[in-house]
Short mmCIF file of N, CA and C in Angstrom, two decimals:
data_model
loop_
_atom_site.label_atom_id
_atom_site.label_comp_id
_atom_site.label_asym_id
_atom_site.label_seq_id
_atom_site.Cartn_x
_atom_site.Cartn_y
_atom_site.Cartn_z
N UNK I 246 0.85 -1.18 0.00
CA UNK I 246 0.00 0.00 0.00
C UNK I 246 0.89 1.24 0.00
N UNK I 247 0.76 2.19 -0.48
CA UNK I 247 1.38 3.75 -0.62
C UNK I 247 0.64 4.25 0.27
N UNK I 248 1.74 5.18 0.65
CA UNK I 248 1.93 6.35 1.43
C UNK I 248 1.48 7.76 0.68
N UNK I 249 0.51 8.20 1.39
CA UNK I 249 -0.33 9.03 0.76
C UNK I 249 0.44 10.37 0.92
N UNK I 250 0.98 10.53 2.19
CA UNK I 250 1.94 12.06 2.46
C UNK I 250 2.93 11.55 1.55
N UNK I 251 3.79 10.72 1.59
CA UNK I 251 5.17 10.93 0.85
C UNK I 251 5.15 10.41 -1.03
N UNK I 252 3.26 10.36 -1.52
CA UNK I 252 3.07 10.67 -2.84
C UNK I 252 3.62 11.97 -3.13
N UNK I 253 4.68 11.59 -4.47
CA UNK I 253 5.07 13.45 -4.85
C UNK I 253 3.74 14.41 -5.28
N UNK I 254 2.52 13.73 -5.56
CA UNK I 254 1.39 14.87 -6.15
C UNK I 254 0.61 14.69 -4.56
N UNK I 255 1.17 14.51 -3.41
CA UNK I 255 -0.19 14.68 -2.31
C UNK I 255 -0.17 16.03 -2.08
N UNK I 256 0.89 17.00 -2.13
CA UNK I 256 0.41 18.46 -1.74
C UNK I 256 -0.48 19.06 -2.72
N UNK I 257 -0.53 18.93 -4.14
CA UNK I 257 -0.87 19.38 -5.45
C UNK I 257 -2.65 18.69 -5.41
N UNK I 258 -2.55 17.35 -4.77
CA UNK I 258 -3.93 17.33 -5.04
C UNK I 258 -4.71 18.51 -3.84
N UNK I 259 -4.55 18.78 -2.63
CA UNK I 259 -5.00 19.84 -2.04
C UNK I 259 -5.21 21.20 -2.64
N UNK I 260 -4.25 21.76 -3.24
CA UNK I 260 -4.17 22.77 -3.65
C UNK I 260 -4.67 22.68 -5.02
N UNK I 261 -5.39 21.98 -5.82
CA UNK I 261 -6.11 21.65 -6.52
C UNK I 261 -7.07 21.68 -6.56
N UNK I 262 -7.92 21.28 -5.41
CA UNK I 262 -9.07 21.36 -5.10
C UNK I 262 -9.91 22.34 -4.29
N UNK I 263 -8.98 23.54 -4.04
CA UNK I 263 -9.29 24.61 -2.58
C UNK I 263 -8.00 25.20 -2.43
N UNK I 264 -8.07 26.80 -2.47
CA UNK I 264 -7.16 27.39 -2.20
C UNK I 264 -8.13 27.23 -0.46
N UNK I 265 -6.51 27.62 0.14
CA UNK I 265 -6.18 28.00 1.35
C UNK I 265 -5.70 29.13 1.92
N UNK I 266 -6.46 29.96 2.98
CA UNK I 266 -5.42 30.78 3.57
C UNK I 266 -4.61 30.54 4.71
N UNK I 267 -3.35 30.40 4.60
CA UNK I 267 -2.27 30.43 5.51
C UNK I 267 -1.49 31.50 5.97
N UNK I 268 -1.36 32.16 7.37
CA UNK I 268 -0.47 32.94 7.56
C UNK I 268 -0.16 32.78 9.37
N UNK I 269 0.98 33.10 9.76
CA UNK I 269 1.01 33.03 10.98
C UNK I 269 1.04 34.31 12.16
N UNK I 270 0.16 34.10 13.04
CA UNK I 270 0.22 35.45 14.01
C UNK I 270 0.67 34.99 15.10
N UNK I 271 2.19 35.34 15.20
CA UNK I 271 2.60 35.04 16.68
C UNK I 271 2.49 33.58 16.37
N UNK I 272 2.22 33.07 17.94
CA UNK I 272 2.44 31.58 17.73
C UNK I 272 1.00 31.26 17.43
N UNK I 273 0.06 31.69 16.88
CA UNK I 273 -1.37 30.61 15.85
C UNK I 273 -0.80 31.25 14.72
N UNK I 274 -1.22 29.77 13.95
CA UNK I 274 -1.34 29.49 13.06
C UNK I 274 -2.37 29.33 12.16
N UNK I 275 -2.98 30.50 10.89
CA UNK I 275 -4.27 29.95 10.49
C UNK I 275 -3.82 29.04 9.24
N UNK I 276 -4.64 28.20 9.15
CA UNK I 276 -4.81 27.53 7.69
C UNK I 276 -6.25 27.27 7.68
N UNK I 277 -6.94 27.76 6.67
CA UNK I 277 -8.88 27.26 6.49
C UNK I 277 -8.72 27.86 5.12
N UNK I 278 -9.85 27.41 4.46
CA UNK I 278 -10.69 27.67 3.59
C UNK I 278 -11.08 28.54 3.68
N UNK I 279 -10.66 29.98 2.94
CA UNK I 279 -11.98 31.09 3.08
C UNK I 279 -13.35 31.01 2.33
N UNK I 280 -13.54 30.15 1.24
CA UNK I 280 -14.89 30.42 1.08
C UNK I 280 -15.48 29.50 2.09
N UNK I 281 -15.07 28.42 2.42
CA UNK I 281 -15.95 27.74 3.37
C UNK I 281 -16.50 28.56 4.70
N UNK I 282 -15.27 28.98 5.42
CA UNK I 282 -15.05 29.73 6.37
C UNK I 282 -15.92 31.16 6.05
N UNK I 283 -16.20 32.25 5.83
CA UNK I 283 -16.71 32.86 5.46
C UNK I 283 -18.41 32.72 5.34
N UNK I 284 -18.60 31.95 4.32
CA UNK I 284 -19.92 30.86 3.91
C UNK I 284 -20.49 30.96 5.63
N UNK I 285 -19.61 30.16 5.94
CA UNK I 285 -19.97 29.38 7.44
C UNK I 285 -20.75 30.40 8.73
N UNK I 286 -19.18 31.80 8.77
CA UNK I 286 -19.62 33.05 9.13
C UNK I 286 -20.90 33.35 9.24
N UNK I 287 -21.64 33.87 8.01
CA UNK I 287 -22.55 34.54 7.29
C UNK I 287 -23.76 33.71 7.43
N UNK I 288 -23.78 32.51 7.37
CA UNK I 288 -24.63 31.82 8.17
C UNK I 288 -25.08 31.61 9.44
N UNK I 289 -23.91 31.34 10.13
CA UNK I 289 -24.14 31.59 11.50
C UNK I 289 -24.36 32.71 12.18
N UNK I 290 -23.83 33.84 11.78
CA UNK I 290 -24.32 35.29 12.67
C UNK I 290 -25.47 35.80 11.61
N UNK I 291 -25.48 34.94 10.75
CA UNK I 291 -27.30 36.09 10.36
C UNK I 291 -28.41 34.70 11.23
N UNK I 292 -27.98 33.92 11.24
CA UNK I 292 -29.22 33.18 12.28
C UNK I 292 -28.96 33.95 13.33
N UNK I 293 -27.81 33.80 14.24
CA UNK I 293 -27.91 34.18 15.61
C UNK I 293 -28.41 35.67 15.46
N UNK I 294 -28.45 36.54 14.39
CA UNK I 294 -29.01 37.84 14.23
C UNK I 294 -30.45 37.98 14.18
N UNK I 295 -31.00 37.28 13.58
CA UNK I 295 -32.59 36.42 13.63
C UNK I 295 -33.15 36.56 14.90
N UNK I 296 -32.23 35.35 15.37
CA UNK I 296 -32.91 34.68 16.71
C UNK I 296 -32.61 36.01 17.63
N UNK I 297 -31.74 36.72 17.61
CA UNK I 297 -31.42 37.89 18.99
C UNK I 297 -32.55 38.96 18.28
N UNK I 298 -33.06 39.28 17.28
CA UNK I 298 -33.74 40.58 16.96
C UNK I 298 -35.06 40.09 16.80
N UNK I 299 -35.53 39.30 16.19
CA UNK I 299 -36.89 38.57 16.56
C UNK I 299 -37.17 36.95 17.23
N UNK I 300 -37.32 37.44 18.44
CA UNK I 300 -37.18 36.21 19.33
C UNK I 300 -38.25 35.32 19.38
N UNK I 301 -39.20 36.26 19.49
CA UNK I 301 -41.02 35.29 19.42
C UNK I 301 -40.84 34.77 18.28
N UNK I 302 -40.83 35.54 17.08
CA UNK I 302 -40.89 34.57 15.83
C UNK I 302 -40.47 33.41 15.31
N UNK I 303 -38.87 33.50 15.63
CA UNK I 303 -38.06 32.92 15.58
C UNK I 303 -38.41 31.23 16.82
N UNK I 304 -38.69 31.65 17.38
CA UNK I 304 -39.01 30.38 18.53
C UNK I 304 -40.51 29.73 18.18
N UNK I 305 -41.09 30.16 17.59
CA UNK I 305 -42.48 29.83 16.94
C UNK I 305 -42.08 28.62 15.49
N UNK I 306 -41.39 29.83 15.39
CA UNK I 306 -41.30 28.76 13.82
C UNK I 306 -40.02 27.52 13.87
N UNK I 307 -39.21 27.61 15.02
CA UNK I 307 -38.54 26.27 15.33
C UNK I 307 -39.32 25.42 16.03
N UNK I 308 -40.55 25.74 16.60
CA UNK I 308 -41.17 24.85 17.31
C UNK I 308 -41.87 24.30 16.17
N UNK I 309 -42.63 25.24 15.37
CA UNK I 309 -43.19 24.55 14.06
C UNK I 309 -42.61 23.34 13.37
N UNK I 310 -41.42 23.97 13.10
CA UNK I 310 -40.23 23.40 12.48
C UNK I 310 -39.81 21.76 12.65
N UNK I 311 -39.76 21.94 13.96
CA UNK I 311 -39.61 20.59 15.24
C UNK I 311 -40.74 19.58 14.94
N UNK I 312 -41.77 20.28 14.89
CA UNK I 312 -43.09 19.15 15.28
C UNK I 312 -42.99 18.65 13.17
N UNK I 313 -42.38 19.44 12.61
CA UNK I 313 -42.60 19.13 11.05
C UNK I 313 -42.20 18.18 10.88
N UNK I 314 -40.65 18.34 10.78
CA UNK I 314 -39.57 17.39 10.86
C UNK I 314 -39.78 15.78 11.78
N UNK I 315 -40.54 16.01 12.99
CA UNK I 315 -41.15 15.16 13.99
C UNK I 315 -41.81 13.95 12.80
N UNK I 316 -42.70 14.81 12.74
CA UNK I 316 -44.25 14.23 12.20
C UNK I 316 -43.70 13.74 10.73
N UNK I 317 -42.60 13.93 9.88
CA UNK I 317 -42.54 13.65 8.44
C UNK I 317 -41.28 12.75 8.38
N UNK I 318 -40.26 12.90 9.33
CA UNK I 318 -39.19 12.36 8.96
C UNK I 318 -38.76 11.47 10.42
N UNK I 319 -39.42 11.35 11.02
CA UNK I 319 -39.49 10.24 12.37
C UNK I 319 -38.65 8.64 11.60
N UNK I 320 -39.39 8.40 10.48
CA UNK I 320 -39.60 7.29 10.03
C UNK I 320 -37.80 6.91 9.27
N UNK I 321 -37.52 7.82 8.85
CA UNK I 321 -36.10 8.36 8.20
C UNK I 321 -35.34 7.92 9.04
N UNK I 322 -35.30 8.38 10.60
CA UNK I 322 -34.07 8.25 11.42
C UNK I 322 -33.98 6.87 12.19
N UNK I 323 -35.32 5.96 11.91
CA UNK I 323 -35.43 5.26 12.68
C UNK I 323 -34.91 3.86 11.57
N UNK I 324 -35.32 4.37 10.58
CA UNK I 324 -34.28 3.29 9.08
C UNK I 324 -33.35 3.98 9.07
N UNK I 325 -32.67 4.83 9.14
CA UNK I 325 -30.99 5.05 9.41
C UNK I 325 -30.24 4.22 10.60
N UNK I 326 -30.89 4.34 11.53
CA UNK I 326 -30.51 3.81 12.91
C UNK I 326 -30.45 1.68 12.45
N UNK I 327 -31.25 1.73 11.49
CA UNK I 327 -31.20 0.16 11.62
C UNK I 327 -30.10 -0.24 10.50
N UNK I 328 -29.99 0.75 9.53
CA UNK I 328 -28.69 0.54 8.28
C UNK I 328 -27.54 0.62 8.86
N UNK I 329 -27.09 1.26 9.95
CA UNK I 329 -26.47 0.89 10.73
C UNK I 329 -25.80 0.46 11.11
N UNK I 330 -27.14 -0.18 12.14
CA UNK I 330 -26.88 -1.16 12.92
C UNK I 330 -26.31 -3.20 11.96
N UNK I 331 -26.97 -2.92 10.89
CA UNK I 331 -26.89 -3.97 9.61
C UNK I 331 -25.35 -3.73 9.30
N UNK I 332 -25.45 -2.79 8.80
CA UNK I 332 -24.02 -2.53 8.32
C UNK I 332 -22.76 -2.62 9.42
N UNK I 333 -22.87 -2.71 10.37
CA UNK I 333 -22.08 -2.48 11.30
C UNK I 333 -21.89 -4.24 11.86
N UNK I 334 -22.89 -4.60 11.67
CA UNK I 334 -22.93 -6.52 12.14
C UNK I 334 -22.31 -6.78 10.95
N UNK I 335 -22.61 -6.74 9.85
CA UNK I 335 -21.98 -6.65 8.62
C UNK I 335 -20.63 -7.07 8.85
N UNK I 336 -19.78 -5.60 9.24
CA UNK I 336 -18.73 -5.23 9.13
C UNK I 336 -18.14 -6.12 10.03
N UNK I 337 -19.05 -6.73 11.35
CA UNK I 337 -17.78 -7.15 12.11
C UNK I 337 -17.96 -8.73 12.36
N UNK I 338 -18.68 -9.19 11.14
CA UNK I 338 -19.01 -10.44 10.77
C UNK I 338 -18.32 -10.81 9.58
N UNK I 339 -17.54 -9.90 8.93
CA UNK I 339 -17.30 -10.35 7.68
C UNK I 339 -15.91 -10.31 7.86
N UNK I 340 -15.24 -10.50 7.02
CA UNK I 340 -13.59 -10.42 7.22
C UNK I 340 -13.07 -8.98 7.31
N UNK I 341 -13.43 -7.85 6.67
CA UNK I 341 -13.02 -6.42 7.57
C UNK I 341 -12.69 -6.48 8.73
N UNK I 342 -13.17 -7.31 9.60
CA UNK I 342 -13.47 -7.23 10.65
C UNK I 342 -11.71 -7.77 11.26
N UNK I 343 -10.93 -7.86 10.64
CA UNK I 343 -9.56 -8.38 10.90
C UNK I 343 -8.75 -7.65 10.30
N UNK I 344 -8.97 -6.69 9.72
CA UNK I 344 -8.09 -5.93 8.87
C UNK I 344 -7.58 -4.54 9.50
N UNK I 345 -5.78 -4.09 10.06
CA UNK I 345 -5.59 -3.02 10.96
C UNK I 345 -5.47 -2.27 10.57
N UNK I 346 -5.54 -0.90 11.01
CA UNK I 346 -5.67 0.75 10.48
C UNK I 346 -4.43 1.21 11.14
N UNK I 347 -3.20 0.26 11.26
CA UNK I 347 -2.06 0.57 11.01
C UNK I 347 -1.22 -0.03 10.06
N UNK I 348 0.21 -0.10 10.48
CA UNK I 348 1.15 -1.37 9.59
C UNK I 348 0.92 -2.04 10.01
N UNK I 349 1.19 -3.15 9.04
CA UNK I 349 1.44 -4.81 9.74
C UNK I 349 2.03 -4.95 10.56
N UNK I 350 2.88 -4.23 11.15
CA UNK I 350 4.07 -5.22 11.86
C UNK I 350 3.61 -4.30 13.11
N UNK I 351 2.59 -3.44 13.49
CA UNK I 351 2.79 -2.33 14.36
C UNK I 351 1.43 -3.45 15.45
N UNK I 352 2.13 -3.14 16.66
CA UNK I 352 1.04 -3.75 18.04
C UNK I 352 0.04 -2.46 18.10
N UNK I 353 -1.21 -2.51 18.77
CA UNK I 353 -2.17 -1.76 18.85
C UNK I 353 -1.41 -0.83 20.10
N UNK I 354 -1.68 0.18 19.88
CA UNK I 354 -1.42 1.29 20.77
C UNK I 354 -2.31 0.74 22.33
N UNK I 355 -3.46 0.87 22.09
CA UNK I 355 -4.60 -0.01 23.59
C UNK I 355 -5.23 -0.92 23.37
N UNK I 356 -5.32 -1.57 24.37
CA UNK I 356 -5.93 -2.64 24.36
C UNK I 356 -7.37 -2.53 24.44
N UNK I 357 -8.11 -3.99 23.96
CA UNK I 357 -9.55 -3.72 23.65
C UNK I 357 -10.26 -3.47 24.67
N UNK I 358 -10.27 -4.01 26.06
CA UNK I 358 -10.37 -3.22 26.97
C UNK I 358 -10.33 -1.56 27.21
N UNK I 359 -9.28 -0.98 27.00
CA UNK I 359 -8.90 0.27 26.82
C UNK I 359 -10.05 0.95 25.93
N UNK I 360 -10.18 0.85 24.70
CA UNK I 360 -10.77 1.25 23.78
C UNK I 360 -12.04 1.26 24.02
N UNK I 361 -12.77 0.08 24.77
CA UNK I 361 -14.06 -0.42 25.16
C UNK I 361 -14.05 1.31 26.33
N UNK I 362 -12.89 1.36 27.32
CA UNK I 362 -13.64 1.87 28.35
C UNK I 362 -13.21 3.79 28.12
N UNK I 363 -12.59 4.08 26.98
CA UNK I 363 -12.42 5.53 26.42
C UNK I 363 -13.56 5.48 25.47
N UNK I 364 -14.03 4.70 24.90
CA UNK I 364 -15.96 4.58 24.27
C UNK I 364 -16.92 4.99 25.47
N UNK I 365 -16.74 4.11 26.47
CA UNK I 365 -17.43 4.52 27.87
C UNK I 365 -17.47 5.44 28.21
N UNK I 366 -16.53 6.11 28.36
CA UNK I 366 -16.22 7.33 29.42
C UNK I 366 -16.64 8.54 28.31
N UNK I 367 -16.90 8.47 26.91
CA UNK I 367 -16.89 9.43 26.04
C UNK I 367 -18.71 9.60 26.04
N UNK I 368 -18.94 8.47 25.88
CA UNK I 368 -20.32 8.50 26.43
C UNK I 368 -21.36 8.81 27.77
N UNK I 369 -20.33 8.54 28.77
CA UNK I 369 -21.12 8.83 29.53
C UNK I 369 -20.74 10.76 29.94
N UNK I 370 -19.32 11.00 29.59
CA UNK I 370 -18.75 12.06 29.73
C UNK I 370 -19.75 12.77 28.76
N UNK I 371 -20.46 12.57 27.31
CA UNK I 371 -21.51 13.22 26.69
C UNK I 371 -22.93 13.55 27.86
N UNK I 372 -23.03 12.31 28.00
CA UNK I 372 -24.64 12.14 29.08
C UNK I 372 -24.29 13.29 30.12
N UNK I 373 -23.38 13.37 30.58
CA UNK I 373 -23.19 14.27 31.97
C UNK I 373 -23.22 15.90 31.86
N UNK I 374 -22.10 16.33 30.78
CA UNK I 374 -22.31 16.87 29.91
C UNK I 374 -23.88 18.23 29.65
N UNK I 375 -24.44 17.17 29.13
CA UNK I 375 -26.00 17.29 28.14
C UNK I 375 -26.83 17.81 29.39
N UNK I 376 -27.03 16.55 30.24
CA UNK I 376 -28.00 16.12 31.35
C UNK I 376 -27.67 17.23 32.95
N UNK I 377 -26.33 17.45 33.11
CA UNK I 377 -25.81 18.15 33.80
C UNK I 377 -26.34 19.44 33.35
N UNK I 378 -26.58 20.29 32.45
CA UNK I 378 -26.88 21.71 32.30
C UNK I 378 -28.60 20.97 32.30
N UNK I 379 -29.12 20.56 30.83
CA UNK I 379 -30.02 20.45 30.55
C UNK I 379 -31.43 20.47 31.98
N UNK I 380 -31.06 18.97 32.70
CA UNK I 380 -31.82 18.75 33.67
C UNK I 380 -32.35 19.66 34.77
N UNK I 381 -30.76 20.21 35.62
CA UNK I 381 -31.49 20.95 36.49
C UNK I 381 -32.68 22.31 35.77
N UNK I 382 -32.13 22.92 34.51
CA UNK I 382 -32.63 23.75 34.00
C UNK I 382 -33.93 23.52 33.58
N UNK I 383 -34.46 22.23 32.93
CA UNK I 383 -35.71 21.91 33.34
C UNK I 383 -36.41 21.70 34.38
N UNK I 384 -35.81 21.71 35.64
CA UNK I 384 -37.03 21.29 36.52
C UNK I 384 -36.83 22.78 37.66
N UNK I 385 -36.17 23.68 37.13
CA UNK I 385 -36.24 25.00 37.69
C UNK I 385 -37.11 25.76 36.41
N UNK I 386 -37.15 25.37 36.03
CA UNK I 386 -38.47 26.22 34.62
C UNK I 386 -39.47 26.52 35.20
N UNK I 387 -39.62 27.87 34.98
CA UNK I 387 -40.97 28.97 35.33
C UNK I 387 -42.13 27.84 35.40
N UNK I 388 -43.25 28.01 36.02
CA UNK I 388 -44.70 27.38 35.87
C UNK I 388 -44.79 25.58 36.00
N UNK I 389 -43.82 25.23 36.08
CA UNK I 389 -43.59 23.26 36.31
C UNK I 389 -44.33 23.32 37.89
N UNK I 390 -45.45 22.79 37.83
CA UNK I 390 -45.81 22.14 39.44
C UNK I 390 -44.67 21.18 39.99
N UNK I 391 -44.03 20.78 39.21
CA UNK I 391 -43.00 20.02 40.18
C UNK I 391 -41.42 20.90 40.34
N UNK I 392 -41.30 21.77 39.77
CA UNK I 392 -40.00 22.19 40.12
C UNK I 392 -39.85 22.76 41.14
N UNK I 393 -38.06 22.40 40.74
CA UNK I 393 -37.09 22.41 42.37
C UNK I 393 -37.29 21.14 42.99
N UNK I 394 -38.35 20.29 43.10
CA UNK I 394 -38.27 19.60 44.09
C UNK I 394 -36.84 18.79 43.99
N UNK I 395 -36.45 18.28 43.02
CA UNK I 395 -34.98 17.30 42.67
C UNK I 395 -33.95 17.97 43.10
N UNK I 396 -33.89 18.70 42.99
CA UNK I 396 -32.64 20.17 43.97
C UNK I 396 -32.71 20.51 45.06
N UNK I 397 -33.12 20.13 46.26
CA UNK I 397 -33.05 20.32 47.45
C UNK I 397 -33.75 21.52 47.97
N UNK I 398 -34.83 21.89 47.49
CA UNK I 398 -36.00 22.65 47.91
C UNK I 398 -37.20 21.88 48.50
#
């Protein structure tokens, strides 16, 4: 198999496909895409410009939005979730399933153990995360007959 960095055309295919801006300030370093970057900009602060200058509206029509997407494409995520899950038994049923994403001759950096419990911890480190802001903030919400009680009120 070849070595994709030490191909003489691997810098040329980049710069082929996307100029880049590179320059250095002090010790950062930028390298991005300006049209992407830019694009990206202009998107994001004219929503967040939206949502900060018309707030009712804006929260109306994501709730709309929500129940749309709900009600039409429920069915979508729930056959994604099973292609998957297919593809993924697939993968570790079939002979892929032996093939390393290093050299041959190289030992695994961690063990499957290891790997099993930095999957763990990434997950539950998400849940805590999410659930840690999210939760208390729901059950301190204006008008809930049950809030506070889970917080020591």
């Amino acid at each position: 198999m070849e070595d994709v960095e030490n191909h003489p055309q691997a810098g040329a295919w980049a710069s082929d496909k996307c100029r880049r801006f590179k320059a250095r300030l002090g010790p950062v370093r930028l390298n991005f895409n300006p049209v992407v970057a830019i694009a990206a900009g202009v998107l994001i602060w004219g929503f967040l410009t939206w949502c900060i200058t018309d707030p009712e509206r804006t929260s109306d029509y994501m709730i709309s939005a929500k129940k749309w997407i709900t009600a039409n494409f429920t069915w979508f995520y729930i056959g994604v979730v099973n292609i998957w899950l297919v593809f993924l038994l697939m993968v570790y049923f079939s002979d892929a399933c032996d093939k390393k994403l290093g050299r041959d001759d190289e030992e695994p950096e961690f063990s499957d153990g290891t790997y099993f419990t930095m999957l763990f911890a990434a997950g539950v480190g998400i849940g805590l995360f999410y659930f840690g802001v999210a939760e208390p903030v729901w059950h301190y919400a204006p008008g809930k007959a049950y809030g506070n009680r889970f917080w020591g009120r």
